[in-house]
Amino acid sequence: MQIDPTQYIRQIIRNVPDWPKPGVTFRDITTVLQDPRSFRVLIDLFVYRYMGQKLDLVAGVDARGFIVGSVLAYELNLGFVPVRKKGKLPFNTVAEEYSLEYGNASVEMHTDSVRPGQRVLLIDDLIATGGTLLAAARLLQRLGANVVEAAAIIDLPELGGSQAVKDSGLSVYTVCS
Ligand code: PRP
Ligand code: ADE
């Protein structure tokens, strides 16, 4: 079967109107994950992009970034580090705040999860405003990491997040919008 991987993934992502509130269309990746072919196509897209890039680690963002990030790290023979929502990590942490529609949130990493100079791929499922990935990238940079790229499955370009991440000086890759 001949398929365009990007189109294939895009058509399997489920769009749920008016969730979690009216006016929002939720881009649900569980449909991609539960189908073995699309899950493999997705991971292989990332593997082909990042193999040979001399990465040291994959950092995945809580919670959906853990799913793709950990499988990708395993496939690339790399370690995986979690960027967690506040209050979940047990050891010494660094934190960065970011803005949500109402109020603020924080992400945290263990202080010993990255060594200075390590080449890290940062990954999540989706870029909306970009606040989450920007905060995660700031954390990694505070720990001395070289953030090689910020990657996601889905970009919502109308929200300006991927542009904001690019404007911060990071390279950005998304599979589809
Ligand atoms: C979603 C998504 C990204 C983030 C993108 O996570 O998985 O992490 O929002 O939004 P942004 O670009 O505007 O920051 P959410 O905070 O809903 O958490 P979840 O993964 O635990 O559902
Ligand atoms: N996170 C922020 N906006 C989202 C959306 N539209 N779908 C899924 N996750 C999101």
CSV table of C-alpha atoms and ligand atoms in Angstrom, one decimal:
chain,number,residue,atom,x,y,z
A,1,MET,CA,0.0,0.0,0.0
A,2,GLN,CA,1.3,3.4,-1.0
A,3,ILE,CA,0.5,6.1,1.6
A,4,ASP,CA,1.5,9.7,2.3
A,5,PRO,CA,2.4,9.4,6.0
A,6,THR,CA,1.4,12.9,6.9
A,7,GLN,CA,-2.0,12.7,5.3
A,8,TYR,CA,-2.5,9.2,6.8
A,9,ILE,CA,-1.8,10.5,10.3
A,10,ARG,CA,-3.9,13.6,9.8
A,11,GLN,CA,-7.0,11.6,8.7
A,12,ILE,CA,-6.8,9.3,11.7
A,13,ILE,CA,-6.6,12.0,14.3
A,14,ARG,CA,-10.1,12.5,15.7
A,15,ASN,CA,-11.5,16.0,15.8
A,16,VAL,CA,-13.9,16.4,18.7
A,17,PRO,CA,-16.0,19.6,18.4
A,18,ASP,CA,-16.8,21.7,21.5
A,19,TRP,CA,-14.5,19.8,23.9
A,20,PRO,CA,-13.5,20.6,26.6
A,21,LYS,CA,-15.7,23.6,26.0
A,22,PRO,CA,-17.8,25.2,23.3
A,23,GLY,CA,-15.8,26.5,20.4
A,24,VAL,CA,-12.7,24.3,20.9
A,25,THR,CA,-12.1,21.4,18.5
A,26,PHE,CA,-10.1,18.9,20.5
A,27,ARG,CA,-7.4,17.1,18.4
A,28,ASP,CA,-7.5,13.6,19.8
A,29,ILE,CA,-4.5,11.4,19.1
A,30,THR,CA,-5.8,8.3,20.9
A,31,THR,CA,-7.1,7.1,17.5
A,32,VAL,CA,-3.6,7.2,16.1
A,33,LEU,CA,-2.2,5.3,19.0
A,34,GLN,CA,-4.8,2.6,19.1
A,35,ASP,CA,-4.3,1.7,15.5
A,36,PRO,CA,-1.0,-0.3,15.1
A,37,ARG,CA,-0.3,0.9,11.6
A,38,SER,CA,-0.8,4.6,12.2
A,39,PHE,CA,1.2,4.3,15.5
A,40,ARG,CA,4.1,2.8,13.6
A,41,VAL,CA,3.9,5.3,10.7
A,42,LEU,CA,3.9,8.1,13.2
A,43,ILE,CA,6.9,6.8,15.2
A,44,ASP,CA,8.8,5.9,12.0
A,45,LEU,CA,8.4,9.5,10.7
A,46,PHE,CA,10.1,10.8,13.8
A,47,VAL,CA,12.7,8.0,13.8
A,48,TYR,CA,13.7,8.8,10.2
A,49,ARG,CA,14.0,12.4,11.0
A,50,TYR,CA,16.1,12.0,14.1
A,51,MET,CA,18.3,9.0,13.5
A,52,GLY,CA,21.8,10.0,12.9
A,53,GLN,CA,21.3,13.4,14.5
A,54,LYS,CA,23.6,12.5,17.4
A,55,LEU,CA,21.0,13.2,20.0
A,56,ASP,CA,21.7,12.3,23.6
A,57,LEU,CA,18.1,12.3,25.1
A,58,VAL,CA,14.5,12.7,24.3
A,59,ALA,CA,12.5,15.0,26.7
A,60,GLY,CA,8.7,14.4,26.5
A,61,VAL,CA,6.0,16.7,27.9
A,62,ASP,CA,3.4,15.5,30.4
A,63,ALA,CA,1.2,13.8,29.5
A,64,ARG,CA,0.7,13.0,25.8
A,65,GLY,CA,4.4,13.8,25.0
A,66,PHE,CA,5.3,10.9,27.2
A,67,ILE,CA,3.7,8.4,24.9
A,68,VAL,CA,5.4,9.3,21.6
A,69,GLY,CA,8.6,10.5,23.4
A,70,SER,CA,9.3,7.4,25.3
A,71,VAL,CA,8.7,5.1,22.3
A,72,LEU,CA,10.9,7.3,20.1
A,73,ALA,CA,13.7,7.4,22.6
A,74,TYR,CA,13.6,3.6,22.8
A,75,GLU,CA,13.7,3.3,19.0
A,76,LEU,CA,16.6,5.7,18.8
A,77,ASN,CA,18.5,3.9,21.6
A,78,LEU,CA,18.3,7.0,23.8
A,79,GLY,CA,17.3,7.8,27.3
A,80,PHE,CA,14.0,9.5,28.0
A,81,VAL,CA,13.4,12.3,30.5
A,82,PRO,CA,9.9,13.6,31.6
A,83,VAL,CA,8.9,17.2,31.7
A,84,ARG,CA,6.2,17.0,34.3
A,85,LYS,CA,3.4,19.1,35.6
A,86,LYS,CA,4.1,20.7,38.9
A,87,GLY,CA,4.4,18.6,42.1
A,88,LYS,CA,4.9,15.2,40.5
A,89,LEU,CA,8.6,14.7,40.6
A,90,PRO,CA,10.1,13.4,43.8
A,91,PHE,CA,13.8,14.6,43.7
A,92,ASN,CA,15.3,18.1,43.3
A,93,THR,CA,13.5,20.1,40.6
A,94,VAL,CA,13.7,23.2,38.5
A,95,ALA,CA,10.4,24.8,37.4
A,96,GLU,CA,9.1,27.2,34.8
A,97,GLU,CA,5.7,28.9,34.7
A,98,TYR,CA,3.7,29.4,31.6
A,99,SER,CA,0.3,31.1,30.9
A,100,LEU,CA,-2.9,29.3,30.4
A,101,GLU,CA,-6.2,30.9,29.3
A,102,TYR,CA,-7.1,31.4,33.0
A,103,GLY,CA,-4.0,31.7,35.3
A,104,ASN,CA,-0.7,30.0,35.2
A,105,ALA,CA,0.7,26.5,35.2
A,106,SER,CA,4.2,25.1,35.8
A,107,VAL,CA,6.4,22.3,34.4
A,108,GLU,CA,9.3,20.8,36.2
A,109,MET,CA,12.3,18.6,35.6
A,110,HIS,CA,14.7,16.8,37.9
A,111,THR,CA,17.9,18.9,38.2
A,112,ASP,CA,20.0,15.8,37.3
A,113,SER,CA,17.9,14.7,34.3
A,114,VAL,CA,20.1,16.5,31.7
A,115,ARG,CA,23.9,17.2,31.7
A,116,PRO,CA,25.2,20.5,30.3
A,117,GLY,CA,25.9,20.2,26.5
A,118,GLN,CA,23.6,17.3,25.9
A,119,ARG,CA,21.7,17.3,22.6
A,120,VAL,CA,18.1,17.0,23.5
A,121,LEU,CA,15.0,16.5,21.4
A,122,LEU,CA,11.9,18.0,23.0
A,123,ILE,CA,8.6,16.5,22.0
A,124,ASP,CA,4.9,16.8,22.7
A,125,ASP,CA,1.7,15.9,20.9
A,126,LEU,CA,0.4,19.3,20.0
A,127,ILE,CA,1.4,23.0,19.8
A,128,ALA,CA,-1.4,25.4,20.5
A,129,THR,CA,-0.2,28.7,22.0
A,130,GLY,CA,3.3,27.3,22.4
A,131,GLY,CA,3.4,28.1,26.1
A,132,THR,CA,4.0,24.6,27.2
A,133,LEU,CA,6.9,23.9,24.8
A,134,LEU,CA,8.5,27.2,25.4
A,135,ALA,CA,8.5,26.6,29.2
A,136,ALA,CA,9.9,23.1,28.7
A,137,ALA,CA,12.6,24.5,26.4
A,138,ARG,CA,13.5,27.1,29.0
A,139,LEU,CA,13.8,24.4,31.6
A,140,LEU,CA,16.1,22.4,29.4
A,141,GLN,CA,18.2,25.4,28.6
A,142,ARG,CA,18.5,26.3,32.3
A,143,LEU,CA,20.0,22.8,32.8
A,144,GLY,CA,22.5,23.5,30.0
A,145,ALA,CA,20.9,21.3,27.4
A,146,ASN,CA,21.2,22.0,23.7
A,147,VAL,CA,17.6,21.8,22.5
A,148,VAL,CA,18.1,20.4,19.0
A,149,GLU,CA,14.4,20.7,18.0
A,150,ALA,CA,11.0,21.1,19.4
A,151,ALA,CA,8.7,18.5,17.8
A,152,ALA,CA,5.0,17.7,17.9
A,153,ILE,CA,2.5,15.6,16.0
A,154,ILE,CA,0.0,18.5,15.5
A,155,ASP,CA,0.4,22.2,14.9
A,156,LEU,CA,-2.5,24.6,15.4
A,157,PRO,CA,-0.9,27.5,13.4
A,158,GLU,CA,-3.8,29.8,13.8
A,159,LEU,CA,-2.9,30.0,17.5
A,160,GLY,CA,0.6,31.2,16.7
A,161,GLY,CA,2.4,28.8,19.0
A,162,SER,CA,4.8,27.2,16.5
A,163,GLN,CA,5.8,30.7,15.3
A,164,ALA,CA,6.4,31.8,18.9
A,165,VAL,CA,8.6,28.8,19.5
A,166,LYS,CA,10.5,29.5,16.2
A,167,ASP,CA,10.8,33.2,17.3
A,168,SER,CA,12.5,32.0,20.5
A,169,GLY,CA,15.3,30.7,18.3
A,170,LEU,CA,14.3,27.0,18.3
A,171,SER,CA,13.9,24.7,15.3
A,172,VAL,CA,10.3,23.3,15.2
A,173,TYR,CA,9.0,20.2,13.4
A,174,THR,CA,5.4,19.1,13.3
A,175,VAL,CA,3.9,16.2,11.4
A,176,CYS,CA,0.6,17.9,10.4
A,177,SER,CA,-1.7,20.7,11.2
B,1,PRP,C1,-2.0,20.1,25.9
B,1,PRP,C2,-1.1,19.4,24.9
B,1,PRP,C3,0.2,20.3,25.0
B,1,PRP,C4,-0.4,21.6,25.4
B,1,PRP,C5,-0.3,22.5,24.2
B,1,PRP,O1,-1.7,19.6,27.2
B,1,PRP,O2,-0.9,18.1,25.1
B,1,PRP,O3,1.0,19.8,26.1
B,1,PRP,O4,-1.7,21.5,25.8
B,1,PRP,O5,-0.9,23.8,24.5
B,1,PRP,P1,0.0,25.1,24.4
B,1,PRP,O6,0.8,25.1,23.1
B,1,PRP,O7,-1.1,26.2,24.4
B,1,PRP,O8,0.9,25.2,25.6
B,1,PRP,P2,-2.5,19.8,28.5
B,1,PRP,O9,-1.9,21.0,29.2
B,1,PRP,O10,-4.0,19.9,28.1
B,1,PRP,O11,-2.2,18.6,29.3
B,1,PRP,P3,-2.5,17.0,29.1
B,1,PRP,O12,-1.4,16.5,28.2
B,1,PRP,O13,-2.2,16.5,30.5
B,1,PRP,O14,-3.9,16.8,28.7
B,2,ADE,N1,-4.2,21.4,23.8
B,2,ADE,C1,-4.5,22.7,23.6
B,2,ADE,N2,-5.4,22.8,22.6
B,2,ADE,C2,-5.7,21.6,22.2
B,2,ADE,C3,-6.6,21.0,21.2
B,2,ADE,N3,-7.3,21.8,20.4
B,2,ADE,N4,-6.7,19.7,21.0
B,2,ADE,C4,-5.9,18.9,21.8
B,2,ADE,N5,-5.1,19.3,22.8
B,2,ADE,C5,-5.0,20.7,23.0
